[in-house]
XYZ file of C-alpha atoms in Angstrom:
371
model
C 124.497 94.085 119.673
C 122.417 95.617 122.409
C 123.146 94.678 125.997
C 121.154 94.127 128.615
C 120.428 96.977 131.107
C 120.894 96.204 134.390
C 118.566 98.925 136.047
C 115.491 97.802 133.992
C 115.787 94.691 136.555
C 114.818 97.159 139.408
C 111.587 98.817 138.033
C 109.256 96.363 139.789
C 111.084 97.073 143.204
C 110.009 100.786 144.165
C 111.605 102.946 146.640
C 115.037 101.936 146.331
C 117.750 104.688 146.502
C 118.744 105.805 142.946
C 122.546 105.906 143.989
C 121.953 102.106 144.453
C 120.465 101.548 141.146
C 123.581 103.522 139.630
C 125.917 101.283 141.459
C 124.392 98.284 140.007
C 126.006 99.097 136.626
C 129.341 99.711 137.853
C 132.137 97.390 137.622
C 132.225 95.317 141.290
C 135.150 96.526 143.282
C 137.585 94.305 145.614
C 137.066 96.413 148.611
C 136.165 95.122 152.071
C 132.958 95.671 153.240
C 131.844 95.499 156.868
C 128.840 92.938 157.855
C 125.363 94.336 157.741
C 122.192 93.651 158.521
C 120.027 92.609 155.510
C 116.491 93.653 155.422
C 113.769 92.024 153.374
C 113.739 94.881 150.843
C 118.044 94.491 150.943
C 117.962 91.162 150.166
C 115.377 91.370 147.442
C 117.255 94.231 145.872
C 120.624 92.079 146.269
C 118.811 89.023 144.591
C 118.188 91.227 141.382
C 121.965 92.445 141.374
C 122.971 88.736 141.247
C 120.195 88.293 138.759
C 122.026 91.186 136.895
C 125.242 89.690 136.690
C 124.271 86.209 135.562
C 122.436 87.873 132.795
C 125.685 89.873 131.735
C 127.377 86.721 131.923
C 124.434 85.324 129.419
C 125.031 88.469 127.087
C 129.159 87.723 126.986
C 128.555 84.042 126.408
C 125.390 84.012 123.799
C 125.555 87.132 121.850
C 122.758 86.196 119.697
C 120.216 86.901 122.734
C 121.179 90.624 122.915
C 120.656 90.445 119.356
C 117.384 88.976 119.613
C 116.453 92.024 121.462
C 114.459 95.042 119.814
C 116.669 97.223 117.904
C 115.792 99.967 115.019
C 112.160 100.992 114.839
C 111.062 100.073 118.374
C 110.529 103.394 119.635
C 108.583 103.901 116.599
C 106.402 100.833 117.485
C 105.175 102.807 120.405
C 103.528 105.343 118.358
C 99.659 105.290 117.789
C 99.843 108.053 114.858
C 102.028 108.995 112.049
C 104.880 107.058 111.307
C 103.623 104.243 113.260
C 103.999 101.372 110.840
C 107.294 102.691 109.114
C 109.225 100.028 111.175
C 107.748 97.515 108.866
C 109.623 98.910 105.781
C 113.010 97.235 105.808
C 115.817 100.051 106.052
C 113.361 102.759 106.281
C 114.355 103.910 110.031
C 117.804 104.507 110.528
C 120.102 104.116 113.311
C 121.605 107.747 114.284
C 123.754 107.264 117.606
C 124.740 110.860 117.819
C 125.313 112.110 121.484
C 125.601 115.739 123.283
C 125.599 116.428 126.848
C 126.430 118.117 130.085
C 127.217 117.457 133.505
C 124.084 116.232 134.334
C 122.749 114.532 131.821
C 123.465 112.915 128.315
C 121.258 112.821 125.164
C 121.292 110.755 122.152
C 119.275 110.627 119.065
C 119.009 107.043 118.820
C 116.756 106.371 115.377
C 115.320 108.902 112.782
C 113.222 108.630 109.442
C 112.238 111.346 106.718
C 109.776 110.727 103.639
C 110.076 114.119 102.378
C 107.357 115.585 103.981
C 108.212 114.639 107.959
C 110.992 114.172 109.917
C 110.780 111.782 113.263
C 113.251 110.978 115.459
C 113.664 109.462 118.920
C 115.873 110.975 121.901
C 117.332 108.741 124.633
C 118.412 111.072 127.629
C 120.803 109.188 130.311
C 121.375 111.059 133.605
C 124.716 111.417 134.880
C 123.321 113.372 138.114
C 121.787 110.502 139.826
C 118.781 112.920 141.307
C 117.351 112.561 138.088
C 116.987 108.939 138.506
C 114.197 110.016 141.005
C 111.839 111.229 138.111
C 109.559 108.826 136.285
C 108.842 111.646 133.517
C 111.013 114.553 131.780
C 109.651 117.467 129.451
C 111.132 120.766 128.270
C 110.522 123.941 130.028
C 110.723 127.517 128.771
C 113.327 129.344 130.755
C 112.538 132.494 132.993
C 114.022 134.898 130.497
C 111.780 133.183 127.532
C 114.164 131.123 125.960
C 112.277 128.052 124.599
C 112.944 124.846 126.576
C 113.145 123.035 123.235
C 114.297 124.558 119.813
C 114.298 122.596 116.276
C 116.039 123.874 113.074
C 116.282 122.281 109.693
C 118.896 123.379 107.538
C 119.579 126.192 109.916
C 115.919 127.279 109.671
C 113.431 127.176 112.148
C 110.234 129.271 110.043
C 107.298 127.085 109.277
C 108.565 124.074 111.022
C 105.747 122.407 113.120
C 106.814 120.020 115.981
C 105.960 118.597 119.256
C 107.973 119.022 122.238
C 109.806 115.715 123.472
C 108.731 114.290 126.797
C 110.590 111.071 128.084
C 109.626 108.049 130.289
C 111.940 106.493 132.557
C 113.210 103.001 131.304
C 115.380 101.792 134.112
C 118.531 103.664 133.902
C 117.646 105.992 131.335
C 114.684 108.114 129.580
C 113.082 107.424 126.460
C 110.923 109.382 124.161
C 108.634 108.281 121.349
C 109.866 109.786 118.159
C 109.430 113.754 117.804
C 107.403 114.205 114.832
C 108.302 117.553 112.831
C 106.544 118.586 109.620
C 108.574 120.385 107.355
C 107.770 123.860 105.838
C 107.700 122.204 102.207
C 108.208 118.644 100.872
C 111.959 117.869 100.054
C 113.356 115.920 96.697
C 114.064 112.056 97.777
C 117.838 111.693 98.645
C 117.972 115.478 100.095
C 120.368 115.710 102.941
C 118.660 117.523 105.787
C 120.939 119.397 108.759
C 118.585 118.845 111.900
C 119.718 120.758 114.903
C 118.148 120.264 118.331
C 118.970 122.393 121.172
C 117.330 121.719 124.827
C 117.598 124.629 127.390
C 115.829 123.311 130.505
C 113.818 120.126 131.925
C 111.361 119.617 134.353
C 109.187 116.909 135.896
C 105.683 116.610 134.027
C 102.865 118.830 134.997
C 100.868 117.709 137.878
C 97.111 116.136 137.292
C 95.715 119.334 139.262
C 97.813 121.789 136.880
C 100.368 122.339 139.360
C 103.783 123.217 136.972
C 106.332 120.623 137.173
C 109.862 121.075 138.909
C 112.518 122.221 137.075
C 115.399 119.747 137.348
C 118.076 120.978 135.099
C 118.916 124.361 133.336
C 122.145 123.544 131.421
C 121.649 123.397 127.633
C 122.335 120.775 125.504
C 122.683 121.132 121.520
C 122.512 118.242 119.255
C 123.353 117.894 115.697
C 122.961 115.236 113.200
C 121.925 114.636 109.424
C 119.488 112.700 107.614
C 118.411 111.516 104.258
C 115.044 111.782 102.785
C 113.746 108.403 101.904
C 110.882 108.589 99.385
C 111.136 104.825 98.126
C 107.651 104.001 99.259
C 105.840 107.089 98.379
C 102.846 106.811 96.141
C 100.591 109.570 94.803
C 97.621 109.081 92.388
C 94.904 110.932 91.014
C 91.416 108.927 90.890
C 88.766 109.414 88.216
C 84.852 108.265 88.125
C 84.982 107.331 91.914
C 82.103 108.701 93.530
C 78.908 107.849 95.743
C 76.400 110.145 94.652
C 77.619 113.829 95.110
C 80.447 112.556 97.011
C 83.793 111.914 95.077
C 87.319 110.542 95.995
C 89.349 112.714 93.735
C 92.981 111.363 94.675
C 95.114 109.512 97.105
C 98.936 109.459 98.441
C 100.590 106.792 100.851
C 104.053 106.603 102.453
C 105.483 104.928 105.435
C 104.393 107.880 107.410
C 100.709 108.342 106.335
C 97.917 107.493 104.017
C 95.279 110.125 102.607
C 92.625 110.549 100.382
C 91.310 113.728 98.929
C 87.235 114.086 98.767
C 85.012 116.508 97.147
C 81.446 116.930 97.692
C 78.665 119.747 98.131
C 79.632 122.212 101.078
C 77.296 121.748 103.993
C 79.004 122.937 106.935
C 82.657 123.813 108.187
C 83.155 120.696 109.999
C 83.200 118.805 107.055
C 83.019 114.898 106.802
C 84.616 112.119 108.890
C 86.484 109.317 107.702
C 88.088 106.102 108.841
C 90.443 103.746 107.031
C 91.519 100.024 107.241
C 93.642 97.626 105.068
C 92.397 94.619 103.372
C 93.346 92.191 106.612
C 91.616 94.659 108.695
C 94.528 96.632 110.211
C 93.144 99.890 111.544
C 94.412 103.039 110.120
C 92.787 105.237 112.363
C 90.126 108.220 112.082
C 91.076 111.129 110.206
C 93.655 113.126 112.088
C 92.413 116.451 110.810
C 95.954 117.404 109.750
C 94.910 120.275 107.901
C 91.983 121.229 110.406
C 88.620 121.713 109.120
C 86.922 123.722 106.473
C 86.142 126.869 108.221
C 87.494 130.163 107.298
C 88.206 128.549 103.510
C 85.239 130.667 102.087
C 83.018 128.091 100.766
C 79.169 128.676 100.357
C 76.476 126.474 100.622
C 75.962 123.855 97.889
C 79.888 124.888 96.326
C 82.310 122.078 96.047
C 84.342 121.574 99.162
C 87.734 119.876 98.905
C 89.001 117.971 102.324
C 92.151 115.801 102.385
C 91.606 113.233 105.076
C 94.906 111.813 106.629
C 95.352 108.675 108.592
C 98.177 106.261 109.899
C 100.486 105.165 106.891
C 99.685 101.398 105.554
C 102.127 98.585 106.850
C 104.543 97.390 104.080
C 102.808 94.546 101.810
C 99.448 96.237 102.245
C 97.718 95.820 99.032
C 94.315 97.652 99.707
C 92.988 100.446 102.237
C 89.144 100.958 102.152
C 88.108 104.294 103.360
C 84.992 104.833 105.109
C 83.318 108.814 104.893
C 80.902 109.668 107.587
C 78.732 112.803 108.083
C 79.102 113.943 112.099
C 81.914 113.758 114.570
C 83.106 110.556 115.917
C 81.437 111.308 119.299
C 77.804 111.642 117.685
C 75.522 109.203 115.998
C 76.735 109.139 112.274
C 75.901 107.179 109.300
C 77.976 106.287 106.257
C 77.917 108.354 103.214
C 80.059 106.538 100.967
C 82.968 103.853 100.785
C 85.867 103.453 98.783
C 88.454 100.636 98.179
C 92.067 102.146 96.585
C 94.383 99.157 95.180
C 97.711 100.184 95.968
C 99.044 98.293 93.394
C 97.216 99.474 90.559
C 96.218 102.527 91.608
C 92.352 101.952 91.049
C 89.557 103.538 93.471
C 86.371 101.482 93.455
C 83.471 103.162 95.134
C 81.643 100.551 97.122
C 78.399 102.266 97.771
C 76.653 103.445 100.873
C 73.758 102.256 103.267
C 70.459 102.092 101.089
C 68.820 104.340 103.586
C 71.402 107.007 103.397
C 70.233 110.672 102.456
C 72.710 112.772 101.334
C 73.516 115.836 103.738
C 70.714 118.473 103.791
C 72.142 121.905 102.680
C 70.444 125.218 103.944
C 68.625 127.475 101.459
C 70.758 130.034 99.783
C 69.849 133.212 101.346
C 67.458 135.421 99.584
C 69.824 138.441 97.478
């Protein structure tokens, strides 16, 4: 059961000593206190303490109130990229609750998910040193001796792992991170047990807008270890035949709670490749191609040869039946026109080519140089 965090009540006040906020979460003692003259700010803060006490009583008397608060998947709902729709699948995002720490702060893996290709996990940082509550954001920082601010291994190996460094935003008395996204060097089978190790070397405040480096606030390391099971129950992969608009072909697609991808083939016309966007049948936007695998530069294609490009989008929410992918030539910031449009039926696996604008002309390719 999730309880109310009294420190969250102080978020709108500003300029309150963090020591005072910390005391608000402690049991009330019976020691006598000399009379004090209360300022307006002090009266406001005292009012919030009383509200916090009342809410704690409500939680005790009505546990269903706390049960109604967002639980597993809450961190994932703040994502706007891969994994954002994972919480819509029942039981996919799992609570973890593994904690480690030092005398300055503790670190907890609150929830995690693995689809066999990616690992996502959210971290909560709880200050033990009240000075950390003066900060609004925290991130990892490389040490003076070159030791990484954050290092992650899976099954004892770091080679080939691709991940984003965690960053925390203060939420009341703690700091919360959006899920850390880690791409495995190669997919693992469903049911595979993965041992994840997270080592935090030092923390600093976020870089200032002018480019000034953040302030180091902790150099004491923390090491976390937890295990995770790959869940591929909702993964799909399908080849497509005869789905084309002119010379643009959709040759296959794949779907998981983490991401939705399509593979396109077309005559090569430039290293930037095509652009694409996806949406479900109810209008839910899955976003633009995130260029997970980069563009076509350096792949050795020549003008007119068939190029193959995989476009990746946010994963579809549970219950979605169809996805429409619109393919463009040109980047989002440029004026661009539709080349082709495809609708994928997730239940049957069939792909239908919807077509393109009647006025569309296929990309012009430069003539091959004279030999």
